[in-house]
Coordinates of C-alpha atoms in Angstrom, one line a residue:
Chain A
X1 CA -43.4 21.0 -31.1
X2 CA -44.1 17.3 -30.7
X3 CA -41.1 15.0 -30.8
X4 CA -42.8 13.2 -33.7
X5 CA -42.4 16.4 -35.8
X6 CA -38.7 16.8 -35.0
X7 CA -36.2 16.9 -37.9
X8 CA -34.3 13.7 -37.4
X9 CA -31.6 14.5 -39.9
X10 CA -29.7 16.5 -37.3
X11 CA -27.3 14.0 -35.7
X12 CA -24.7 13.7 -33.0
X13 CA -23.0 10.6 -31.4
X14 CA -24.1 10.0 -27.8
X15 CA -20.5 9.3 -26.8
X16 CA -20.0 13.0 -27.5
X17 CA -22.8 13.7 -25.1
X18 CA -20.9 11.9 -22.4
X19 CA -17.6 13.7 -23.3
X20 CA -19.3 17.1 -23.1
X21 CA -21.3 16.5 -19.9
X22 CA -18.5 14.8 -17.9
X23 CA -16.4 18.0 -18.2
X24 CA -19.2 20.1 -16.8
X25 CA -19.8 17.6 -14.0
X26 CA -16.1 17.3 -13.2
X27 CA -15.7 21.1 -12.9
X28 CA -18.6 21.2 -10.5
X29 CA -17.5 18.3 -8.4
X30 CA -13.8 17.7 -7.8
X31 CA -14.5 14.1 -6.7
X32 CA -15.6 13.1 -10.2
X33 CA -12.8 11.2 -11.9
X34 CA -12.3 9.8 -15.3
X35 CA -10.3 6.6 -15.8
X36 CA -9.3 6.0 -19.3
X37 CA -7.8 2.8 -20.8
X38 CA -5.8 4.5 -23.6
X39 CA -8.8 5.2 -25.9
X40 CA -9.6 8.7 -24.6
X41 CA -9.8 10.2 -28.0
X42 CA -12.3 7.7 -29.1
X43 CA -14.3 7.9 -25.9
X44 CA -14.4 11.7 -26.1
X45 CA -12.7 12.4 -22.8
X46 CA -9.9 14.5 -24.2
X47 CA -11.6 17.8 -23.1
X48 CA -11.8 16.3 -19.6
X49 CA -8.1 15.5 -19.7
X50 CA -7.2 19.0 -20.8
X51 CA -9.4 20.8 -18.3
X52 CA -9.2 18.5 -15.3
X53 CA -5.9 16.6 -15.4
X54 CA -5.9 16.1 -11.6
X55 CA -9.2 14.2 -11.9
X56 CA -7.9 12.0 -14.7
X57 CA -6.1 8.7 -14.7
X58 CA -5.0 6.7 -17.8
X59 CA -4.1 3.1 -17.0
X60 CA -3.3 2.1 -20.6
X61 CA -4.7 -1.0 -22.2
X62 CA -5.6 -2.7 -18.9
X63 CA -9.4 -2.7 -18.4
X64 CA -9.4 -5.1 -15.4
X65 CA -7.0 -2.9 -13.5
X66 CA -9.1 0.2 -14.4
X67 CA -12.2 -1.3 -12.8
X68 CA -10.3 -2.3 -9.6
X69 CA -8.6 1.0 -9.4
X70 CA -11.9 2.7 -9.7
X71 CA -13.2 0.7 -6.8
X72 CA -10.2 1.7 -4.7
X73 CA -10.9 5.4 -5.6
X74 CA -14.5 5.0 -4.7
X75 CA -13.7 3.8 -1.2
X76 CA -12.1 7.2 -0.6
X77 CA -15.3 9.1 -1.7
X78 CA -14.4 9.7 -5.4
X79 CA -16.9 9.2 -8.1
X80 CA -14.9 7.5 -10.9
X81 CA -16.2 7.0 -14.4
X82 CA -14.3 4.2 -16.2
X83 CA -14.5 5.1 -19.9
X84 CA -14.0 2.4 -22.5
X85 CA -15.8 0.5 -25.3
X86 CA -18.9 -1.5 -24.4
X87 CA -17.5 -4.8 -25.3
X88 CA -14.6 -4.4 -22.9
X89 CA -16.5 -2.4 -20.3
X90 CA -19.0 -5.2 -19.9
X91 CA -17.1 -8.4 -20.5
X92 CA -13.3 -7.8 -20.1
X93 CA -14.1 -6.1 -16.8
X94 CA -17.1 -8.2 -15.9
X95 CA -15.6 -10.0 -12.9
X96 CA -13.9 -7.0 -11.5
X97 CA -17.2 -5.1 -11.8
X98 CA -18.9 -7.9 -10.0
X99 CA -16.4 -8.5 -7.2
X100 CA -14.9 -5.1 -6.5
X101 CA -17.7 -2.7 -7.6
X102 CA -21.2 -4.3 -7.3
X103 CA -20.5 -6.7 -4.5
X104 CA -19.4 -3.9 -2.1
X105 CA -21.8 -1.6 -3.9
X106 CA -19.2 1.1 -4.6
X107 CA -20.0 4.4 -6.4
X108 CA -18.3 3.6 -9.7
X109 CA -19.8 4.4 -13.1
X110 CA -18.9 2.4 -16.2
X111 CA -19.3 4.7 -19.3
X112 CA -19.0 2.9 -22.6
X113 CA -18.9 4.0 -26.1
X114 CA -19.4 1.7 -29.1
X115 CA -22.6 0.2 -27.9
X116 CA -24.5 -2.4 -29.9
X117 CA -23.9 -2.5 -33.7
X118 CA -22.7 1.1 -33.8
X119 CA -19.0 0.3 -34.3
X120 CA -20.2 -1.2 -37.5
X121 CA -17.1 -1.3 -39.7
X122 CA -15.0 -2.5 -36.8
X123 CA -16.7 -5.8 -37.1
X124 CA -18.3 -8.4 -34.8
X125 CA -15.4 -8.4 -32.3
X126 CA -16.2 -4.8 -31.4
X127 CA -19.9 -4.8 -31.5
X128 CA -21.3 -5.2 -27.9
X129 CA -24.6 -7.0 -28.3
X130 CA -24.7 -8.7 -24.9
X131 CA -23.3 -6.0 -22.6
X132 CA -26.5 -4.7 -21.1
X133 CA -27.8 -8.2 -20.5
X134 CA -24.6 -9.3 -18.8
X135 CA -24.6 -6.3 -16.4
X136 CA -28.3 -6.4 -15.8
X137 CA -27.6 -9.8 -14.1
X138 CA -25.3 -8.3 -11.4
X139 CA -27.0 -7.1 -8.2
X140 CA -26.7 -3.3 -7.4
X141 CA -26.0 -2.4 -11.0
X142 CA -28.1 0.1 -12.9
X143 CA -28.1 -0.2 -16.7
X144 CA -28.8 2.7 -19.1
X145 CA -28.7 3.7 -22.7
X146 CA -29.8 7.2 -23.7
X147 CA -31.5 7.7 -27.1
X148 CA -29.7 10.8 -28.2
X149 CA -27.2 13.5 -27.4
X150 CA -29.2 15.5 -24.9
X151 CA -30.9 12.6 -23.1
X152 CA -27.4 11.0 -22.7
X153 CA -26.1 14.2 -21.1
X154 CA -29.0 14.3 -18.7
X155 CA -28.6 10.6 -17.8
X156 CA -24.8 10.9 -17.3
X157 CA -25.4 13.8 -14.9
X158 CA -28.0 11.8 -13.0
X159 CA -25.7 8.8 -12.9
X160 CA -23.1 11.0 -11.2
X161 CA -25.7 12.2 -8.7
X162 CA -27.1 8.9 -7.6
X163 CA -25.1 6.5 -5.4
X164 CA -24.1 3.1 -6.7
X165 CA -22.7 1.3 -9.8
X166 CA -24.1 2.4 -13.1
X167 CA -23.5 1.1 -16.6
X168 CA -24.0 3.8 -19.3
X169 CA -23.9 2.8 -23.0
X170 CA -23.3 5.2 -25.8
X171 CA -23.2 5.1 -29.6
X172 CA -20.0 5.3 -31.6
X173 CA -21.8 6.7 -34.6
X174 CA -24.1 9.7 -34.8
X175 CA -27.8 9.3 -34.1
X176 CA -30.7 11.8 -34.6
X177 CA -31.2 14.5 -32.0
X178 CA -34.6 13.6 -30.7
X179 CA -35.0 15.7 -27.5
X180 CA -34.6 19.4 -26.8
X181 CA -31.9 20.6 -24.4
X182 CA -34.4 21.2 -21.6
X183 CA -36.1 17.8 -21.7
X184 CA -36.0 16.1 -18.3
X185 CA -35.1 12.4 -17.7
X186 CA -35.2 10.2 -14.6
X187 CA -33.2 7.1 -14.2
X188 CA -35.6 4.2 -13.9
X189 CA -38.5 6.1 -15.4
X190 CA -39.6 5.5 -19.0
X191 CA -39.9 8.6 -21.1
X192 CA -43.3 8.7 -22.7
X193 CA -42.9 10.1 -26.2
X194 CA -46.5 9.6 -27.2
X195 CA -49.7 8.0 -25.8
X196 CA -51.8 5.6 -27.9
X197 CA -54.4 2.9 -27.6
X198 CA -53.8 0.2 -30.3
X199 CA -50.2 -0.8 -29.6
X200 CA -47.3 0.1 -27.4
X201 CA -43.7 0.4 -28.8
X202 CA -40.9 0.3 -26.2
X203 CA -37.5 1.2 -27.6
X204 CA -34.2 2.4 -26.3
X205 CA -30.9 3.8 -27.4
X206 CA -30.2 4.2 -31.0
X207 CA -33.4 2.5 -32.0
X208 CA -35.7 5.2 -30.5
X209 CA -35.6 7.3 -33.7
X210 CA -36.5 4.2 -35.7
X211 CA -39.5 3.7 -33.4
X212 CA -40.5 7.3 -33.9
X213 CA -40.5 7.0 -37.7
X214 CA -42.4 3.7 -37.5
X215 CA -44.9 5.4 -35.1
X216 CA -45.5 8.2 -37.6
X217 CA -46.2 5.7 -40.4
X218 CA -48.5 3.7 -38.3
X219 CA -50.4 6.8 -37.1
X220 CA -50.9 7.8 -40.7
X221 CA -52.4 4.4 -41.4
X222 CA -54.8 4.9 -38.5
X223 CA -53.0 2.8 -35.8
X224 CA -52.7 4.6 -32.5
X225 CA -49.3 4.0 -31.0
X226 CA -48.1 4.5 -27.5
X227 CA -44.3 5.1 -27.6
X228 CA -41.9 4.8 -24.7
X229 CA -38.1 5.5 -24.5
X230 CA -37.0 2.9 -21.9
X231 CA -33.5 4.3 -21.4
X232 CA -33.1 2.4 -18.2
X233 CA -33.4 -1.3 -18.5
X234 CA -32.5 -1.9 -14.9
X235 CA -34.3 -1.0 -12.8
X236 CA -37.0 -1.4 -15.4
X237 CA -40.0 0.9 -15.0
X238 CA -42.5 -1.7 -14.1
X239 CA -45.3 0.8 -13.8
X240 CA -44.8 2.0 -17.3
X241 CA -44.8 -1.6 -18.7
X242 CA -47.9 -2.4 -16.6
X243 CA -49.7 0.6 -18.2
X244 CA -49.0 -0.9 -21.6
X245 CA -50.8 -4.1 -20.5
X246 CA -54.0 -2.1 -20.9
X247 CA -53.3 -2.2 -24.6
X248 CA -51.9 -5.7 -24.3
X249 CA -49.8 -5.6 -27.5
X250 CA -46.2 -4.5 -27.2
X251 CA -43.2 -4.3 -29.5
X252 CA -39.8 -3.8 -28.0
X253 CA -36.9 -2.5 -30.1
X254 CA -33.3 -2.5 -29.2
X255 CA -29.8 -2.5 -30.6
X256 CA -28.8 -5.5 -28.4
X257 CA -29.3 -9.2 -28.5
X258 CA -33.0 -10.1 -28.1
X259 CA -31.9 -12.3 -25.2
X260 CA -31.6 -10.6 -21.8
X261 CA -31.8 -6.9 -23.0
X262 CA -34.8 -4.5 -23.1
X263 CA -37.1 -7.1 -24.7
X264 CA -36.4 -9.7 -22.1
X265 CA -36.8 -7.2 -19.2
X266 CA -40.2 -6.1 -20.6
X267 CA -41.3 -9.8 -21.1
X268 CA -40.4 -10.5 -17.4
X269 CA -42.8 -7.8 -16.3
X270 CA -45.5 -8.7 -18.8
X271 CA -45.3 -12.4 -17.8
X272 CA -45.6 -11.5 -14.1
X273 CA -48.1 -8.8 -14.2
X274 CA -50.8 -9.8 -16.7
X275 CA -51.8 -10.7 -20.2
X276 CA -50.0 -9.3 -23.1
X277 CA -48.2 -10.2 -26.3
X278 CA -44.7 -9.0 -26.8
X279 CA -42.7 -9.0 -30.1
X280 CA -39.0 -8.4 -29.6
X281 CA -37.1 -6.6 -32.3
X282 CA -33.3 -6.7 -31.8
X283 CA -30.1 -8.5 -32.6
X284 CA -31.1 -12.1 -33.6
X285 CA -28.7 -13.9 -31.2
X286 CA -26.0 -13.7 -33.8
X287 CA -22.6 -11.9 -34.0
X288 CA -22.2 -8.9 -36.3
X289 CA -19.6 -8.3 -39.0
X290 CA -17.9 -5.4 -40.8
X291 CA -20.7 -3.6 -42.7
X292 CA -22.4 -0.3 -42.8
X293 CA -24.4 0.2 -39.6
X294 CA -27.7 0.4 -41.5
X295 CA -26.9 -2.9 -43.2
X296 CA -26.3 -4.6 -39.8
X297 CA -29.6 -3.3 -38.5
X298 CA -31.3 -4.6 -41.6
X299 CA -29.7 -8.1 -41.2
X300 CA -31.4 -8.2 -37.8
X301 CA -34.7 -6.6 -38.8
X302 CA -34.0 -3.5 -36.7
X303 CA -35.7 -1.3 -39.3
X304 CA -38.6 1.1 -39.5
X305 CA -40.2 -1.3 -42.1
X306 CA -40.0 -4.3 -39.7
X307 CA -41.4 -2.4 -36.8
X308 CA -44.3 -1.3 -39.0
X309 CA -45.0 -4.7 -40.4
X310 CA -44.7 -6.4 -37.0
X311 CA -47.1 -3.8 -35.6
X312 CA -49.6 -4.4 -38.3
X313 CA -49.5 -8.1 -37.8
X314 CA -50.0 -7.6 -34.1
X315 CA -53.0 -5.3 -34.3
X316 CA -54.7 -7.3 -37.1
Chain B
X1 CA 3.3 3.7 14.2
X2 CA 3.2 2.2 17.7
X3 CA 6.2 1.7 19.9
X4 CA 6.2 -2.0 20.6
X5 CA 9.2 -4.2 21.0
X6 CA 10.1 -7.1 18.7
X7 CA 9.6 -9.4 21.7
X8 CA 6.0 -8.2 22.3
X9 CA 5.3 -8.5 18.6
X10 CA 6.4 -12.1 18.7
X11 CA 4.1 -12.7 21.5
X12 CA 1.3 -11.1 19.6
X13 CA 2.0 -13.3 16.6
X14 CA 1.4 -16.3 18.8
X15 CA -2.0 -14.9 19.7
X16 CA -2.7 -14.1 16.1
X17 CA -1.9 -17.6 15.0
X18 CA -3.9 -19.2 17.8
X19 CA -6.9 -17.0 17.1
X20 CA -6.9 -17.8 13.4
X21 CA -6.6 -21.5 14.0
X22 CA -9.3 -21.4 16.6
X23 CA -11.6 -19.6 14.2
X24 CA -11.1 -22.1 11.4
X25 CA -11.4 -25.1 13.8
X26 CA -14.7 -23.7 15.2
X27 CA -16.0 -23.1 11.6
X28 CA -14.6 -26.4 10.4
X29 CA -13.9 -24.4 7.3
X30 CA -11.3 -21.8 6.1
X31 CA -7.7 -21.5 5.0
X32 CA -5.1 -22.2 7.7
X33 CA -2.0 -22.6 5.5
X34 CA -1.8 -19.1 4.1
X35 CA -3.2 -17.6 7.3
X36 CA -0.1 -18.9 9.1
X37 CA 2.4 -17.9 6.5
X38 CA 1.1 -14.4 6.6
X39 CA 0.8 -14.2 10.4
X40 CA 4.1 -12.4 11.1
X41 CA 3.8 -9.6 8.6
X42 CA 0.1 -9.1 9.6
X43 CA 1.1 -8.9 13.3
X44 CA 3.7 -6.3 12.5
X45 CA 1.4 -4.2 10.3
X46 CA -1.6 -4.2 12.7
X47 CA 0.3 -3.9 16.0
X48 CA 3.2 -1.7 15.0
X49 CA 3.0 -0.1 11.7
X50 CA -0.5 0.9 10.6
X51 CA -2.3 4.0 11.7
X52 CA -5.8 2.7 12.3
X53 CA -8.5 3.4 14.9
X54 CA -10.8 0.5 16.0
X55 CA -13.2 3.2 17.4
X56 CA -13.4 4.9 14.0
X57 CA -12.7 2.3 11.4
X58 CA -13.7 4.6 8.5
X59 CA -11.4 7.5 9.7
X60 CA -10.5 9.1 6.4
X61 CA -6.8 9.6 7.3
X62 CA -6.3 6.0 8.3
X63 CA -3.7 3.8 6.6
X64 CA -5.4 1.3 4.3
X65 CA -4.9 -2.4 4.1
X66 CA -5.8 -4.5 1.1
X67 CA -5.8 -8.3 1.6
X68 CA -5.5 -9.2 -2.1
X69 CA -5.2 -12.9 -1.1
X70 CA -8.6 -12.6 0.5
X71 CA -8.9 -16.3 1.4
X72 CA -6.4 -15.9 4.3
X73 CA -8.8 -13.5 6.0
X74 CA -8.8 -15.5 9.3
X75 CA -5.4 -13.9 10.1
X76 CA -6.8 -10.4 9.3
X77 CA -9.9 -11.2 11.3
X78 CA -7.6 -12.2 14.2
X79 CA -6.0 -8.8 14.0
X80 CA -9.4 -7.0 13.9
X81 CA -10.6 -9.0 16.9
X82 CA -7.5 -8.6 19.0
X83 CA -7.4 -4.8 18.2
X84 CA -11.1 -4.4 19.1
X85 CA -12.7 -3.6 15.8
X86 CA -15.2 -6.3 16.7
X87 CA -15.8 -8.1 20.0
X88 CA -13.3 -10.9 20.4
X89 CA -16.1 -13.5 20.6
X90 CA -16.8 -12.7 16.9
X91 CA -14.0 -15.2 16.1
X92 CA -16.5 -18.0 16.9
X93 CA -18.8 -16.9 14.1
X94 CA -16.5 -17.3 11.1
X95 CA -18.4 -18.2 8.0
X96 CA -21.7 -18.3 9.8
X97 CA -24.9 -16.7 8.7
X98 CA -25.0 -13.0 9.8
X99 CA -21.3 -12.9 10.8
X100 CA -19.1 -10.0 9.9
X101 CA -16.4 -12.6 9.3
X102 CA -17.5 -13.8 5.9
X103 CA -15.7 -16.6 4.1
X104 CA -13.8 -13.8 2.2
X105 CA -13.5 -10.2 3.4
X106 CA -16.6 -8.1 3.0
X107 CA -16.2 -4.4 3.6
X108 CA -20.0 -4.0 4.0
X109 CA -20.2 -6.5 6.8
X110 CA -17.0 -6.1 8.7
X111 CA -15.5 -2.9 10.3
X112 CA -11.8 -2.5 9.4
X113 CA -12.0 -4.1 6.0
X114 CA -11.1 -1.4 3.5
X115 CA -12.1 -3.3 0.4
X116 CA -13.9 -6.6 -0.3
X117 CA -11.7 -9.2 -1.8
X118 CA -11.6 -12.9 -2.6
X119 CA -11.1 -13.2 -6.3
X120 CA -7.3 -13.4 -6.7
X121 CA -5.4 -10.8 -8.6
X122 CA -7.8 -8.0 -8.1
X123 CA -7.0 -6.4 -4.7
X124 CA -3.8 -4.7 -5.7
X125 CA -5.6 -2.6 -8.3
X126 CA -7.9 -1.3 -5.5
X127 CA -4.9 -0.5 -3.4
X128 CA -3.5 1.5 -6.3
X129 CA -6.7 3.5 -6.5
X130 CA -6.6 4.2 -2.8
X131 CA -3.0 5.3 -3.0
X132 CA -3.7 7.6 -6.0
X133 CA -6.6 9.2 -4.1
X134 CA -4.3 9.8 -1.1
X135 CA -1.7 11.5 -3.3
X136 CA -4.3 13.6 -5.2
X137 CA -6.0 14.7 -1.9
X138 CA -2.6 15.6 -0.3
X139 CA -3.2 13.1 2.5
X140 CA -0.3 11.3 4.2
X141 CA -2.0 7.9 4.7
X142 CA -0.3 4.8 3.4
X143 CA -1.6 1.8 1.6
X144 CA -0.4 -1.7 2.5
X145 CA -1.3 -4.7 0.4
X146 CA -0.6 -8.4 1.0
X147 CA -0.6 -10.5 -2.2
X148 CA 0.2 -14.2 -2.6
X149 CA 3.0 -15.6 -4.8
X150 CA 0.6 -17.9 -6.5
X151 CA -1.7 -14.9 -7.0
X152 CA 1.1 -13.3 -9.1
X153 CA 0.1 -15.8 -11.8
X154 CA -2.8 -13.4 -12.4
X155 CA -2.1 -10.8 -15.1
X156 CA -4.0 -8.1 -13.3
X157 CA -1.3 -8.0 -10.6
X158 CA 1.1 -6.7 -13.2
X159 CA -1.4 -4.2 -14.6
X160 CA -1.7 -2.8 -11.1
X161 CA 2.1 -2.9 -10.6
X162 CA 2.8 -0.8 -13.7
X163 CA 0.2 1.7 -12.7
X164 CA 1.7 2.1 -9.2
X165 CA 5.0 2.9 -10.8
X166 CA 3.5 5.3 -13.4
X167 CA 1.8 7.3 -10.6
X168 CA 4.8 7.3 -8.4
X169 CA 3.0 5.7 -5.4
X170 CA 5.6 5.9 -2.7
X171 CA 2.7 5.6 -0.3
X172 CA 2.1 2.0 -1.4
X173 CA 3.8 -1.0 0.1
X174 CA 3.2 -4.4 -1.4
X175 CA 4.1 -7.5 0.5
X176 CA 4.4 -10.9 -1.3
X177 CA 3.6 -13.9 0.9
X178 CA 6.1 -16.1 -0.9
X179 CA 5.1 -19.4 0.6
X180 CA 5.8 -21.3 -2.7
X181 CA 2.6 -23.2 -2.5
X182 CA -0.9 -23.0 -4.2
X183 CA -3.9 -25.3 -4.0
X184 CA -2.6 -27.9 -6.4
X185 CA 1.0 -28.0 -5.2
X186 CA 4.2 -26.1 -5.5
X187 CA 4.0 -23.0 -7.6
X188 CA 7.2 -24.1 -9.4
X189 CA 5.3 -27.1 -10.7
X190 CA 1.9 -25.4 -11.4
X191 CA 3.3 -22.2 -13.0
X192 CA 6.7 -21.1 -12.1
X193 CA 6.9 -17.4 -11.0
X194 CA 10.6 -17.0 -11.4
X195 CA 12.2 -14.4 -9.2
X196 CA 9.3 -12.2 -7.9
X197 CA 11.7 -9.6 -6.4
X198 CA 13.4 -9.1 -9.7
X199 CA 10.1 -9.0 -11.5
X200 CA 8.8 -6.2 -9.3
X201 CA 12.2 -4.4 -9.5
X202 CA 12.0 -4.6 -13.3
X203 CA 8.5 -2.9 -13.1
X204 CA 10.2 -0.1 -11.2
X205 CA 9.4 -0.9 -7.6
X206 CA 11.9 -0.5 -4.8
X207 CA 12.3 -4.1 -3.6
X208 CA 13.7 -6.2 -0.8
X209 CA 13.5 -9.9 0.0
X210 CA 13.5 -11.0 3.7
X211 CA 12.7 -13.9 5.9
X212 CA 8.9 -13.4 6.4
X213 CA 9.0 -15.2 9.7
X214 CA 11.8 -13.1 11.2
X215 CA 10.1 -10.4 13.3
X216 CA 13.5 -8.7 13.5
X217 CA 13.8 -8.5 9.7
X218 CA 10.2 -7.4 9.3
X219 CA 10.5 -4.6 11.8
X220 CA 13.8 -3.5 10.4
X221 CA 12.3 -3.3 6.9
X222 CA 9.2 -1.4 8.0
X223 CA 11.5 1.1 9.7
X224 CA 13.6 1.4 6.5
X225 CA 10.7 2.1 4.2
X226 CA 8.4 4.2 6.5
X227 CA 9.5 7.6 5.4
X228 CA 11.0 7.0 2.0
X229 CA 9.3 9.5 -0.3
X230 CA 11.2 8.8 -3.5
X231 CA 8.4 8.4 -5.9
X232 CA 8.7 4.6 -6.0
X233 CA 6.3 2.0 -4.7
X234 CA 7.8 -0.6 -2.4
X235 CA 7.6 -4.4 -2.8
X236 CA 8.9 -6.7 0.0
X237 CA 9.1 -10.3 -0.9
X238 CA 8.6 -12.4 2.3
X239 CA 10.0 -15.8 2.1
X240 CA 7.5 -17.8 4.2
X241 CA 6.4 -21.3 4.9
X242 CA 2.7 -22.2 4.4
X243 CA 1.3 -23.5 7.7
X244 CA 4.2 -22.0 9.6
X245 CA 4.1 -22.8 13.3
X246 CA 2.1 -26.0 13.1
X247 CA 4.5 -28.9 12.3
X248 CA 2.1 -31.1 10.4
X249 CA 0.8 -28.2 8.2
X250 CA 4.2 -26.8 7.2
X251 CA 4.8 -26.9 3.5
X252 CA 1.9 -29.2 2.9
X253 CA -0.4 -27.9 0.0
X254 CA -3.3 -29.9 1.3
X255 CA -3.6 -27.6 4.3
X256 CA -4.5 -24.7 2.0
X257 CA -8.2 -24.9 2.7
X258 CA -8.9 -27.6 5.3
X259 CA -9.8 -27.2 8.9
X260 CA -8.1 -29.2 11.7
X261 CA -10.1 -31.8 13.6
X262 CA -10.2 -31.7 17.4
X263 CA -7.1 -33.7 17.9
X264 CA -5.2 -31.7 15.3
X265 CA -6.5 -28.5 16.8
X266 CA -5.2 -29.4 20.3
X267 CA -1.8 -30.2 18.9
X268 CA -1.7 -27.0 16.8
X269 CA -2.6 -24.8 19.8
X270 CA 0.1 -26.5 21.9
X271 CA 2.8 -26.1 19.3
X272 CA 1.8 -22.5 18.6
X273 CA 1.9 -21.6 22.3
X274 CA 5.7 -22.0 22.2
X275 CA 6.2 -19.4 19.4
X276 CA 8.2 -20.0 16.3
X277 CA 11.3 -22.1 16.6

């Protein structure tokens, strides 16, 4: 069955994907540690704590210390996953991540729930709209957001298997299950959901299902869409973006500020590699507020309707 | 632990100070004040206390050292050069392109550096991580960390301290280089730290305060804490003098990060040759 025909009403939060996968990984590899900063219940690491207490540390509400401690663990061969919310995991810990993890290139993973606008009713203070951009700027860091539960599990597992710092971002709220359990993903390689010839849509994280719905509408109206899930924004899959240049018209969709996230990363490649027009759909360089998640997406034009109309304007 | 007399350690401390000052003079850049205040504890740790192997710097059972106040790395580099982790001539490359002796410690470039540091307040957390790993892995290595008194103005130091107590890290020893100065002047004027020994004690550390330039007191203290497995991390506050051993540098904040000129260098080397008064 094509992904486009999947029933998108079945949903799960990708933070649960992390919580479920990390237990499996931890059982297989005793060097895998989880470091919590009090919010284990919310970050879905309670099963890990129950099953693998000797591989778990909780430092309380002290994110900076968590990052440094993880670096110390990594020097002894451990593979620590620091688990927190994206707004803290990117910004509160930013300098520790730079100095003690990325600068010495240590094998620490930063695993963050509450990415983008998904902690909707928590308000603007808790909505991480700049996290991936911040961490994309630090050398040695890999930056990833899976689109759904199973892709997140696969990407978490790969993050544990590759050497070096990785930032993983998850959703607080449930998002549609797009992929089957056996679908394979490779860090740094875009997932091609569909080929097309009139337009390319490159989306990631919790916007991929919106891009799928938009693609279906556009196809019904005779517009042929190539659709990519760019789960890794750093290193960006240059080859996949360059392939889109054959079409020359690209729309990026992300639950992140349009500055310095997926859209910017794609624009960098397009500008360097050839001719193409890119339209970025994402958070409009503004903070969020308490509201239903769908309302926040709507306020930023991160909607199926906006993807469709942007596409039509572009191919006109 | 090496059997080495207090007298021999005092002689080593002279070499350590002279090496650090030579390095900074050659580079015309670096931090002499704190390197000199930390010289005696660094000498005792590297030449008596710590289980390290210059031939195998990444030996997994080695004791770990975290220089949380990373800017005083010339004194750690002096130890690494004198111990043979790198050829002694490396001291003439401090802060130069391609040198293992970066402006602040870089574990990827220099053998014997267990963690890169340089941003104050962060190193102790790394030490805590190493100590937890040691406990969980059933290893008997110890972790030593040198922090500055001014550095204790950083909140993360106290985040690390509470974690060391929670995880009962009796394999961790923290030394505070209490030289009372920071870049802009006396800590008491910039941001008073109150009684650091009491603060660490209140966090749950086993503490002691000694003269950080008395090799006798340093050795006695290291002997005391070596085998204490009581579930409590140790904190030793070392009362020290910034610039110790070079008369014109002592207690002068301006010698925090300035290199001596040729004339000052000659005077410093002559004064240091006689050992501490």
